[in-house]
Short mmCIF file of C-alpha atoms in Angstrom, two decimals:
data_model
loop_
_atom_site.label_atom_id
_atom_site.label_comp_id
_atom_site.label_asym_id
_atom_site.label_seq_id
_atom_site.Cartn_x
_atom_site.Cartn_y
_atom_site.Cartn_z
CA MET A 1 -17.88 -24.92 -27.39
CA SER A 2 -14.55 -24.91 -29.12
CA VAL A 3 -11.96 -26.11 -26.73
CA LEU A 4 -8.74 -27.02 -28.47
CA ARG A 5 -7.94 -30.67 -28.18
CA PRO A 6 -4.67 -32.17 -29.30
CA LEU A 7 -5.94 -35.39 -30.80
CA ASP A 8 -9.36 -34.62 -32.22
CA LYS A 9 -8.14 -34.55 -35.81
CA LEU A 10 -6.02 -36.86 -37.87
CA PRO A 11 -2.55 -35.63 -38.68
CA SER A 12 -1.73 -34.69 -42.25
CA LEU A 13 1.22 -36.27 -43.97
CA ASN A 14 4.55 -34.69 -43.05
CA THR A 15 2.87 -31.51 -41.82
CA ALA A 16 3.50 -29.71 -38.57
CA THR A 17 1.23 -26.90 -37.45
CA ILE A 18 1.96 -24.30 -34.83
CA LEU A 19 -0.48 -21.83 -33.36
CA LEU A 20 0.85 -18.50 -32.08
CA VAL A 21 -1.53 -16.72 -29.73
CA GLY A 22 -0.87 -13.15 -28.70
CA THR A 23 -2.10 -9.57 -28.88
CA GLU A 24 0.93 -8.16 -30.67
CA ASP A 25 0.10 -8.75 -34.32
CA ALA A 26 3.26 -7.30 -35.78
CA LEU A 27 5.52 -9.39 -33.58
CA LEU A 28 3.62 -12.59 -34.26
CA GLN A 29 3.77 -11.94 -37.98
CA GLN A 30 7.50 -11.37 -37.85
CA LEU A 31 8.04 -14.51 -35.81
CA ALA A 32 5.92 -16.50 -38.26
CA ASP A 33 7.96 -15.20 -41.17
CA SER A 34 11.21 -16.12 -39.43
CA MET A 35 9.93 -19.61 -38.74
CA LEU A 36 8.86 -20.18 -42.32
CA LYS A 37 12.33 -19.19 -43.49
CA GLU A 38 13.86 -22.04 -41.51
CA ASP A 39 15.04 -25.20 -43.22
CA CYS A 40 12.78 -27.98 -42.16
CA ALA A 41 12.15 -31.48 -43.45
CA SER A 42 8.45 -31.28 -42.63
CA GLU A 43 6.00 -28.87 -44.13
CA LEU A 44 5.37 -26.04 -41.69
CA LYS A 45 2.06 -24.33 -41.14
CA VAL A 46 1.88 -21.31 -38.88
CA HIS A 47 -1.45 -20.06 -37.60
CA LEU A 48 -1.80 -16.74 -35.81
CA ALA A 49 -4.58 -15.86 -33.42
CA LYS A 50 -5.28 -12.88 -31.23
CA SER A 51 -7.05 -14.97 -28.64
CA LEU A 52 -8.87 -18.22 -28.11
CA PRO A 53 -11.44 -19.65 -28.78
CA LEU A 54 -10.73 -19.93 -32.47
CA PRO A 55 -13.65 -19.54 -34.86
CA SER A 56 -15.02 -23.00 -35.54
CA SER A 57 -16.11 -22.21 -39.08
CA VAL A 58 -12.59 -22.48 -40.46
CA ASN A 59 -11.25 -25.83 -41.54
CA ARG A 60 -7.82 -26.12 -40.01
CA PRO A 61 -5.31 -28.92 -39.55
CA ARG A 62 -4.47 -30.52 -36.24
CA ILE A 63 -2.47 -28.17 -34.07
CA ASP A 64 0.77 -29.64 -32.78
CA LEU A 65 2.14 -26.82 -30.65
CA ILE A 66 0.58 -23.71 -29.12
CA VAL A 67 2.81 -20.80 -28.19
CA PHE A 68 1.31 -18.06 -26.01
CA VAL A 69 3.19 -14.84 -26.55
CA VAL A 70 3.08 -12.49 -23.57
CA ASN A 71 4.40 -8.97 -23.95
CA LEU A 72 5.90 -7.86 -20.65
CA HIS A 73 5.17 -4.25 -21.57
CA SER A 74 1.44 -4.74 -21.60
CA LYS A 75 -0.82 -6.11 -18.90
CA TYR A 76 -3.48 -6.56 -21.52
CA SER A 77 -1.51 -9.29 -23.26
CA LEU A 78 -1.18 -11.17 -19.96
CA GLN A 79 -4.91 -10.91 -19.28
CA ASN A 80 -5.64 -12.03 -22.83
CA THR A 81 -3.37 -15.05 -22.43
CA GLU A 82 -4.96 -16.00 -19.12
CA GLU A 83 -8.41 -15.91 -20.66
CA SER A 84 -7.33 -17.87 -23.74
CA LEU A 85 -5.82 -20.60 -21.59
CA HIS A 86 -9.30 -21.60 -20.48
CA HIS A 87 -10.10 -22.72 -24.00
CA VAL A 88 -7.30 -25.24 -24.21
CA ASP A 89 -7.90 -28.81 -23.22
CA ALA A 90 -5.84 -30.14 -20.31
CA SER A 91 -4.15 -32.82 -22.43
CA PHE A 92 -2.50 -30.11 -24.49
CA PHE A 93 -0.32 -29.23 -21.53
CA LEU A 94 1.62 -32.46 -21.85
CA GLY A 95 4.38 -30.75 -23.74
CA LYS A 96 2.39 -29.14 -26.53
CA VAL A 97 2.05 -25.69 -24.97
CA CYS A 98 4.81 -23.18 -24.46
CA PHE A 99 4.94 -19.60 -23.19
CA LEU A 100 7.06 -16.94 -24.78
CA ALA A 101 7.74 -13.71 -22.92
CA THR A 102 8.90 -10.78 -24.99
CA GLY A 103 10.10 -7.34 -24.01
CA ALA A 104 12.22 -8.29 -21.00
CA GLY A 105 15.20 -6.47 -22.46
CA ARG A 106 13.70 -3.03 -21.98
CA GLU A 107 13.24 -3.09 -18.23
CA SER A 108 12.05 0.52 -18.13
CA HIS A 109 8.99 -0.32 -20.23
CA CYS A 110 7.84 -3.36 -18.28
CA SER A 111 4.43 -3.28 -16.68
CA ILE A 112 4.43 -6.87 -15.56
CA HIS A 113 6.94 -8.34 -13.20
CA ARG A 114 8.87 -11.16 -14.84
CA HIS A 115 7.93 -13.53 -12.04
CA THR A 116 4.23 -13.21 -12.73
CA VAL A 117 4.84 -14.96 -16.04
CA VAL A 118 7.15 -17.48 -14.39
CA ARG A 119 4.39 -18.38 -11.96
CA LEU A 120 1.88 -18.65 -14.80
CA ALA A 121 4.10 -21.00 -16.75
CA HIS A 122 4.77 -23.02 -13.64
CA SER A 123 1.12 -23.40 -12.77
CA TYR A 124 0.47 -24.76 -16.27
CA GLN A 125 3.55 -26.99 -16.08
CA SER A 126 4.81 -25.65 -19.38
CA PRO A 127 8.16 -24.23 -20.44
CA LEU A 128 8.71 -20.48 -20.50
CA LEU A 129 11.02 -18.98 -23.07
CA TYR A 130 12.29 -15.44 -23.19
CA CYS A 131 12.96 -13.64 -26.42
CA ASP A 132 12.94 -10.04 -27.49
CA LEU A 133 10.97 -10.52 -30.66
CA GLU A 134 11.77 -7.02 -31.82
CA VAL A 135 15.42 -7.86 -32.26
CA GLU A 136 16.13 -9.62 -35.53
CA GLY A 137 18.90 -11.90 -34.30
CA PHE A 138 17.05 -13.16 -31.23
CA ARG A 139 13.92 -13.68 -33.23
CA ALA A 140 15.75 -15.85 -35.75
CA THR A 141 17.24 -17.97 -32.97
CA MET A 142 13.87 -18.35 -31.28
CA ALA A 143 12.27 -19.29 -34.60
CA GLN A 144 14.85 -22.04 -35.01
CA ARG A 145 14.16 -23.30 -31.53
CA LEU A 146 10.40 -23.30 -32.04
CA VAL A 147 10.73 -25.18 -35.31
CA ARG A 148 12.72 -27.93 -33.55
CA MET A 149 10.15 -28.08 -30.74
CA LEU A 150 7.36 -28.20 -33.30
CA GLN A 151 8.93 -31.11 -35.13
CA ILE A 152 9.16 -33.04 -31.88
CA CYS A 153 5.57 -32.22 -30.94
CA ALA A 154 4.33 -33.30 -34.35
CA GLY A 155 6.11 -36.61 -33.86
CA HIS A 156 8.53 -36.12 -36.74
CA VAL A 157 11.63 -36.76 -34.69
CA PRO A 158 12.05 -40.46 -33.99
CA GLY A 159 12.65 -41.40 -30.37
CA VAL A 160 11.57 -38.12 -28.79
CA SER A 161 8.01 -37.20 -27.91
CA ALA A 162 6.53 -33.94 -26.66
CA LEU A 163 6.27 -35.32 -23.14
CA ASN A 164 9.90 -36.42 -23.25
CA LEU A 165 10.95 -32.95 -24.24
CA LEU A 166 8.89 -31.41 -21.48
CA SER A 167 10.49 -33.54 -18.80
CA LEU A 168 13.94 -32.76 -20.20
CA LEU A 169 13.25 -29.01 -20.06
CA ARG A 170 11.86 -29.23 -16.58
CA SER A 171 14.76 -31.13 -15.06
CA SER A 172 16.94 -28.04 -15.38
CA GLU A 173 14.65 -26.03 -13.10
CA GLY A 174 15.60 -25.64 -9.44
CA PRO A 175 13.75 -27.72 -6.85
CA SER A 176 12.53 -24.63 -5.05
CA LEU A 177 10.12 -23.80 -7.86
CA GLU A 178 7.99 -26.71 -6.76
CA ASP A 179 7.05 -25.13 -3.49
CA MET A 180 5.51 -22.02 -5.02
CA MET B 1 19.95 -0.13 -18.52
CA ASP B 2 19.22 -2.02 -21.71
CA SER B 3 20.40 -5.57 -21.58
CA TYR B 4 19.08 -7.98 -24.13
CA ASP B 5 18.77 -11.45 -22.76
CA ALA B 6 17.42 -14.28 -24.83
CA SER B 7 18.31 -17.12 -22.50
CA GLU B 8 15.84 -19.51 -20.96
CA SER B 9 14.16 -18.46 -17.79
CA THR B 10 15.02 -21.44 -15.63
CA PRO B 11 18.12 -20.87 -13.51
CA ARG B 12 20.82 -23.36 -14.24
CA GLN B 13 22.35 -25.10 -11.27
CA SER B 14 25.96 -25.91 -11.99
CA THR B 15 26.67 -28.45 -9.33
CA SER B 16 29.86 -29.58 -11.01
CA SER B 17 31.84 -26.35 -11.11
CA ARG B 18 31.55 -24.58 -7.80
CA PRO B 19 33.38 -21.32 -7.21
CA GLU B 20 35.01 -22.85 -4.11
CA ASP B 21 37.10 -25.05 -6.37
CA TYR B 22 38.81 -22.06 -7.85
CA PHE B 23 39.42 -19.93 -4.77
CA ILE B 24 41.90 -20.85 -2.10
CA GLY B 25 40.29 -19.30 0.93
CA ALA B 26 36.88 -17.96 1.87
CA THR B 27 37.38 -14.55 0.34
CA PHE B 28 34.84 -11.81 0.45
CA LEU B 29 34.11 -12.18 -3.25
CA GLN B 30 33.42 -15.86 -2.83
CA LYS B 31 30.98 -15.18 -0.03
CA ARG B 32 29.28 -12.69 -2.24
CA LEU B 33 29.02 -15.16 -5.10
CA GLU B 34 27.52 -17.63 -2.70
CA SER B 35 24.84 -15.22 -1.64
CA VAL B 36 24.10 -14.27 -5.22
CA ARG B 37 23.82 -17.90 -6.19
CA LYS B 38 21.46 -18.61 -3.32
CA GLN B 39 19.26 -15.78 -4.44
CA THR B 40 18.89 -17.13 -7.93
CA SER B 41 17.39 -20.39 -6.77
CA PHE B 42 14.16 -18.89 -5.58
CA ILE B 43 11.79 -16.39 -7.04
CA PRO B 44 12.51 -13.13 -5.28
CA THR B 45 9.28 -11.35 -6.17
CA PRO B 46 8.13 -9.06 -3.43
CA PRO B 47 4.43 -9.85 -3.47
CA ARG B 48 3.90 -7.79 -0.38
CA ARG B 49 5.55 -4.66 0.83
CA LYS B 50 5.20 -3.35 4.32
CA ILE B 51 4.38 0.28 4.78
CA PRO B 52 7.32 1.16 6.97
CA HIS B 53 7.03 3.02 10.20
CA CYS B 54 9.12 6.16 10.03
CA SER B 55 8.30 7.15 13.58
CA GLN B 56 11.73 6.53 15.09
CA LEU B 57 13.35 8.78 12.54
CA GLN B 58 10.99 11.69 12.88
CA GLU B 59 12.81 13.04 15.92
CA ASP B 60 16.12 13.26 14.10
CA VAL B 61 14.76 14.99 11.07
CA ASP B 62 15.36 18.70 10.94
CA PRO B 63 12.07 20.09 9.61
CA GLN B 64 13.71 23.13 8.12
CA LYS B 65 16.14 21.16 6.04
CA VAL B 66 13.56 18.70 4.91
CA ALA B 67 11.12 21.43 3.98
CA PHE B 68 13.26 22.71 1.18
CA LEU B 69 13.50 19.21 -0.34
CA LEU B 70 9.79 19.33 -1.06
CA HIS B 71 8.10 20.83 -4.07
CA LYS B 72 11.14 20.41 -6.27
CA GLN B 73 11.51 18.10 -9.20
CA TRP B 74 14.31 15.64 -8.58
CA THR B 75 16.01 13.60 -11.26
CA LEU B 76 16.98 10.17 -9.99
CA TYR B 77 20.26 8.40 -10.47
CA SER B 78 21.44 5.11 -9.18
CA LEU B 79 24.88 5.14 -7.62
CA THR B 80 27.41 2.41 -6.89
CA PRO B 81 29.01 2.45 -3.40
CA LEU B 82 31.47 5.26 -2.69
CA TYR B 83 35.01 4.23 -1.90
CA LYS B 84 36.68 5.81 1.14
CA PHE B 85 34.06 8.43 1.72
CA SER B 86 34.15 9.94 5.17
CA TYR B 87 31.59 12.11 6.87
CA CYS B 88 34.35 13.95 8.76
CA ASN B 89 35.90 15.35 5.60
CA LEU B 90 32.90 17.23 4.33
CA LYS B 91 34.62 20.62 4.48
CA GLU B 92 37.56 19.24 2.56
CA TYR B 93 35.23 17.84 -0.07
CA SER B 94 33.47 21.19 -0.38
CA ARG B 95 36.77 22.87 -1.11
CA LEU B 96 37.88 20.30 -3.62
CA LEU B 97 34.60 20.29 -5.45
CA ASN B 98 34.55 24.06 -5.54
CA ALA B 99 37.99 24.13 -7.12
CA PHE B 100 36.98 21.45 -9.59
CA ILE B 101 33.85 23.26 -10.69
CA VAL B 102 35.70 26.51 -11.15
CA ALA B 103 38.36 24.74 -13.17
CA GLU B 104 35.79 23.00 -15.34
CA LYS B 105 33.85 26.12 -16.03
CA GLN B 106 36.99 28.01 -16.91
CA LYS B 107 38.07 25.40 -19.42
CA GLY B 108 35.86 26.59 -22.19
CA LEU B 109 36.24 30.29 -21.58
CA ALA B 110 39.06 32.46 -22.83
CA VAL B 111 39.88 35.07 -20.23
CA GLU B 112 36.58 35.90 -18.61
CA VAL B 113 35.66 35.89 -15.01
CA GLY B 114 31.91 35.75 -15.12
CA GLU B 115 29.16 35.68 -12.55
CA ASP B 116 29.15 31.88 -12.67
CA LEU B 117 32.47 31.51 -11.01
CA ASN B 118 31.46 33.11 -7.77
CA ILE B 119 30.04 29.97 -6.39
CA LYS B 120 30.25 28.22 -3.14
CA VAL B 121 29.83 24.53 -2.58
CA ILE B 122 28.44 23.20 0.66
CA PHE B 123 28.35 19.61 1.82
CA SER B 124 26.13 18.85 4.74
CA THR B 125 24.57 15.79 6.30
CA LEU B 126 20.86 15.28 6.39
CA LEU B 127 20.03 13.59 9.61
CA GLY B 128 17.16 11.23 9.83
CA ILE B 129 16.67 10.51 6.17
CA LYS B 130 17.13 6.80 6.27
CA GLY B 131 15.04 3.72 6.66
CA THR B 132 16.70 1.81 9.48
CA GLN B 133 19.51 2.66 11.87
CA LYS B 134 21.96 0.64 9.81
CA ASP B 135 21.56 2.83 6.74
CA PRO B 136 24.33 5.35 6.19
CA GLU B 137 23.50 9.01 6.74
CA ALA B 138 22.21 10.98 3.82
CA PHE B 139 24.18 14.00 2.75
CA LEU B 140 23.47 17.04 0.71
CA VAL B 141 25.54 19.00 -1.78
CA GLN B 142 24.53 22.48 -2.72
CA ILE B 143 25.95 25.05 -5.07
CA LEU B 144 25.20 28.58 -4.04
CA SER B 145 26.06 31.69 -5.89
CA LYS B 146 28.12 34.11 -3.89
CA SER B 147 27.25 37.71 -4.27
CA GLN B 148 29.82 39.96 -5.92
CA LEU B 149 29.95 42.66 -3.30
CA PRO B 150 32.26 41.77 -0.44
CA SER B 151 30.29 43.82 2.02
CA GLU B 152 27.19 41.70 1.69
CA ASN B 153 28.02 38.42 3.24
CA ARG B 154 24.69 36.82 2.66
CA GLU B 155 24.11 33.35 1.27
CA GLY B 156 23.34 33.60 -2.39
CA LYS B 157 20.79 31.84 -4.48
CA VAL B 158 20.85 28.09 -4.58
CA LEU B 159 21.87 27.10 -8.07
CA TRP B 160 21.97 23.37 -7.76
CA THR B 161 21.08 20.81 -5.13
CA GLY B 162 21.84 17.15 -4.96
CA TRP B 163 21.49 14.64 -2.21
CA PHE B 164 22.54 11.07 -1.63
CA CYS B 165 20.61 8.69 0.52
CA CYS B 166 20.06 5.09 1.41
CA ILE B 167 16.66 3.89 2.58
CA PHE B 168 16.18 0.31 3.78
CA GLY B 169 19.27 -0.82 2.04
CA ASP B 170 19.64 -3.98 4.12
CA SER B 171 20.06 -6.43 1.28
CA VAL B 172 22.71 -4.27 -0.38
CA LEU B 173 24.52 -3.32 2.83
CA GLU B 174 25.24 -6.96 3.59
CA THR B 175 27.41 -7.38 0.54
CA VAL B 176 29.33 -4.13 0.86
CA SER B 177 32.76 -4.20 2.48
CA GLU B 178 34.26 -1.85 5.06
CA ASP B 179 35.73 0.89 2.91
CA PHE B 180 32.60 1.51 0.95
CA THR B 181 29.72 3.77 1.85
CA CYS B 182 26.56 2.64 0.22
CA LEU B 183 24.22 5.44 -0.76
CA PRO B 184 22.52 4.08 -3.84
CA LEU B 185 20.07 6.86 -4.52
CA PHE B 186 21.11 10.24 -5.84
CA LEU B 187 18.61 13.02 -6.47
CA ALA B 188 19.52 16.15 -8.35
CA ASN B 189 17.75 19.41 -8.99
CA GLY B 190 19.24 22.13 -11.13
CA ALA B 191 21.07 22.62 -14.38
CA GLU B 192 22.07 19.46 -16.22
CA SER B 193 25.59 20.79 -16.81
CA ASN B 194 26.17 21.12 -13.08
CA THR B 195 24.90 17.60 -12.51
CA ALA B 196 27.35 16.33 -15.09
CA ILE B 197 30.31 18.17 -13.57
CA ILE B 198 29.53 17.04 -10.07
CA GLY B 199 28.95 13.51 -11.29
CA THR B 200 32.37 13.50 -12.89
CA TRP B 201 34.02 14.73 -9.70
CA PHE B 202 32.35 12.06 -7.58
CA GLN B 203 33.24 9.39 -10.07
CA LYS B 204 36.88 10.43 -10.06
CA THR B 205 37.19 10.92 -6.32
CA PHE B 206 35.22 7.97 -4.99
CA ASP B 207 35.42 5.50 -7.87
CA CYS B 208 31.69 5.15 -8.20
CA TYR B 209 29.36 5.21 -11.15
CA PHE B 210 26.15 7.10 -11.78
CA SER B 211 23.44 5.82 -14.03
CA PRO B 212 20.04 7.36 -14.67
CA LEU B 213 17.30 5.54 -12.86
CA ALA B 214 14.20 4.87 -14.88
CA ILE B 215 11.02 3.88 -13.09
CA ASN B 216 9.07 1.27 -15.00
CA ALA B 217 5.31 1.06 -15.22
CA PHE B 218 5.19 -1.78 -12.74
CA ASN B 219 6.88 0.31 -10.05
CA LEU B 220 4.85 3.38 -10.93
CA SER B 221 1.63 1.48 -10.29
CA TRP B 222 3.01 0.42 -6.89
CA MET B 223 3.83 4.04 -6.10
CA ALA B 224 0.36 5.13 -7.16
CA ALA B 225 -1.24 2.58 -4.85
CA MET B 226 0.99 3.36 -1.88
CA TRP B 227 0.60 7.11 -2.22
CA THR B 228 -3.15 6.84 -2.60
CA ALA B 229 -3.15 4.76 0.56
CA CYS B 230 -1.79 7.67 2.60
CA LYS B 231 -4.31 9.15 4.90
CA MET B 232 -4.60 12.85 4.39
CA ASP B 233 -6.75 15.49 5.97
CA HIS B 234 -7.10 17.58 2.92
CA TYR B 235 -6.06 17.03 -0.64
CA VAL B 236 -4.31 19.71 -2.59
CA ALA B 237 -4.17 18.12 -6.01
CA THR B 238 -6.12 15.65 -8.08
CA THR B 239 -4.76 12.21 -8.61
CA GLU B 240 -3.60 12.01 -12.17
CA PHE B 241 -2.21 9.27 -14.38
CA LEU B 242 -0.60 9.58 -17.77
CA TRP B 243 -0.29 6.74 -20.24
CA SER B 244 1.65 6.60 -23.45
CA VAL B 245 0.07 4.64 -26.26
CA PRO B 246 2.66 2.92 -28.42
CA CYS B 247 1.42 3.70 -31.89
CA SER B 248 3.27 4.97 -34.88
CA PRO B 249 4.08 7.53 -36.19
CA GLN B 250 3.51 9.70 -33.14
CA SER B 251 2.76 8.40 -29.71
CA LEU B 252 -0.48 9.37 -28.11
CA ASP B 253 -0.76 10.33 -24.45
CA ILE B 254 -3.82 9.60 -22.37
CA SER B 255 -4.34 11.49 -19.16
CA TYR B 256 -6.78 10.34 -16.51
CA ALA B 257 -7.59 12.55 -13.56
CA ILE B 258 -9.52 11.35 -10.53
CA HIS B 259 -10.75 13.16 -7.51
CA PRO B 260 -8.34 12.17 -4.74
CA GLU B 261 -11.06 11.22 -2.32
CA ASP B 262 -12.57 8.84 -4.86
CA ALA B 263 -9.17 7.26 -5.38
CA LYS B 264 -8.78 6.85 -1.63
CA ALA B 265 -12.25 5.32 -1.36
CA LEU B 266 -11.37 2.84 -4.13
CA TRP B 267 -8.15 1.94 -2.40
CA ASP B 268 -9.89 1.41 0.92
CA SER B 269 -12.34 -0.98 -0.67
CA VAL B 270 -9.47 -2.98 -2.17
CA HIS B 271 -7.09 -2.91 0.74
CA LYS B 272 -7.44 -5.77 3.21
CA THR B 273 -4.49 -6.14 5.56
CA PRO B 274 -3.46 -3.08 7.53
CA GLY B 275 0.19 -2.12 7.43
CA GLU B 276 0.94 -4.16 4.33
CA VAL B 277 0.39 -3.76 0.63
CA THR B 278 0.22 -6.81 -1.60
CA GLN B 279 0.69 -7.27 -5.32
CA GLU B 280 -2.91 -8.41 -5.72
CA GLU B 281 -4.22 -5.23 -4.13
CA VAL B 282 -2.15 -3.05 -6.42
CA ASP B 283 -3.25 -5.03 -9.47
CA LEU B 284 -6.89 -4.84 -8.41
CA PHE B 285 -6.67 -1.10 -7.81
CA MET B 286 -5.22 -0.50 -11.26
CA ASP B 287 -7.62 -2.95 -12.90
CA CYS B 288 -10.57 -1.06 -11.46
CA LEU B 289 -9.27 2.12 -13.05
CA TYR B 290 -8.65 0.36 -16.34
CA SER B 291 -12.08 -1.26 -16.49
CA HIS B 292 -13.81 2.01 -15.62
CA PHE B 293 -11.95 3.72 -18.43
CA HIS B 294 -12.72 0.87 -20.82
CA ARG B 295 -16.41 1.03 -20.02
CA HIS B 296 -16.55 4.68 -21.02
CA PHE B 297 -14.05 4.91 -23.81
CA LYS B 298 -13.55 1.35 -25.04
CA ILE B 299 -9.79 1.74 -24.78
CA HIS B 300 -7.71 -0.90 -23.05
CA LEU B 301 -5.39 1.10 -20.87
CA SER B 302 -3.68 -2.10 -19.83
CA ALA B 303 -2.18 -2.31 -23.32
CA THR B 304 -0.53 1.07 -22.90
CA ARG B 305 2.39 2.13 -20.81
CA LEU B 306 2.01 4.10 -17.60
CA ILE B 307 4.48 6.94 -17.66
CA ARG B 308 3.43 9.37 -14.98
CA VAL B 309 1.65 9.23 -11.66
CA SER B 310 0.74 12.32 -9.72
CA THR B 311 -0.98 12.41 -6.35
CA SER B 312 -1.27 14.98 -3.56
CA VAL B 313 1.57 13.21 -1.82
CA ALA B 314 4.10 12.99 -4.61
CA SER B 315 4.46 12.54 -8.33
CA ALA B 316 6.75 10.37 -10.40
CA HIS B 317 7.63 10.12 -14.07
CA THR B 318 9.05 7.11 -15.82
CA ASP B 319 12.22 8.99 -16.86
CA GLY B 320 13.22 9.09 -13.23
CA LYS B 321 11.83 12.37 -12.05
CA ILE B 322 10.00 12.68 -8.78
CA LYS B 323 8.52 15.45 -6.74
CA VAL B 324 7.50 15.10 -3.13
CA SER B 325 4.81 17.38 -1.83
CA LEU B 326 4.08 16.10 1.59
CA ASN B 327 6.11 16.61 4.72
CA ASN B 328 5.12 13.49 6.60
CA LEU B 329 6.65 11.23 4.04
CA VAL B 330 10.41 11.15 4.16
CA LYS B 331 10.87 8.66 1.36
#
């Protein structure tokens, strides 16, 4: 019975923890390495998981941001993400969950239509980011972006909260997405 | 068509800078921008595709001509609209292309006049190969070898065939202006060198551009579902799928062959609405195959990439090669 809840643990001092969930181990590892290379005032902790639920035997800090990495080349990663989403508490989706779709650059290898992931992100009211994690430059940029988001979600940026950020990201979406 | 795009998914609405501010009148380009902008504000996924009725076109189709299009492997290319192409000038085009090919082939050679140069190029229209009445007519280009002896005036062997067509091109035809003929699909069969030469000639003459068309796994699974859905009296080939497993150093290929009647039975159990195929049905069809495979071999086929689909009706490969085996389907 290990549903992830955002506030069931006390936060550690000046620490921000991110959880990357996805089936592509190599890509997650590379993204984690890029994130840890970033300059950040807070101490960063990156956890990687293939799927949820996480084993409850491990003692881990409070998770501030969950990123679900979906590989557009593999239907399996989408199915894995969909199943893992059931183990996340609803209050996490107030800005502390984000979807990352990788592999959109190589259209000829895609097994999933891009809009399937768009609909998934929309139904969970969470932002969807695109990044080809295989490309070094894009990965570094995405790592930077995730570190900034993580700092906000951990509450280390004064004046901005995770929910604030979510509403800012969503205001740039077109109105027609709401009638899907 | 590799384009790396790391931008955010949400479409940005720039209400402040509209293209109308920069153009003086309602030009064609502006109208086109407007339609493109409108399209980006909603999700254009086709969750359902109608199985089109080809009945009105069957009368026009010349069975003899269509027959030779079958059982050949075609390489697909995507083509931009042709500028100032006219169906009345086909003989002229044949002559010009003939001269061009002879000139090209002679470039590399010193003095020789080989067998290759006795070729004849024929342009002809293929009636009936289109989706709706609005689609432009398909046309065919063939290179035949002429026999050396002047006494025998027979048609020689077909060396290379290529045809251009447009099927259900409604959304594209709207944006194309008067001088352009829109035939976005080009299929070629024959030597690669000939394809290159002919491509160059078309590009120079009609200011168009060819690019190889790759079929991704998503579209291949749609094709598999739609071809399995075809009702057939008797099946000539097994339904076969080929997946490529992305592992290093060498990639592994997994081939899965099913009896065509079993595939049809599976499709019938999944298919609900007649005359229409939905995304959910295709996904369910493929998921059934994947779970069956997983149960026996403990391999998740959904993590691999579908590269080839082969049914009694037709077969397709991800590199853009297709082969049509059935006469009833002119698609």
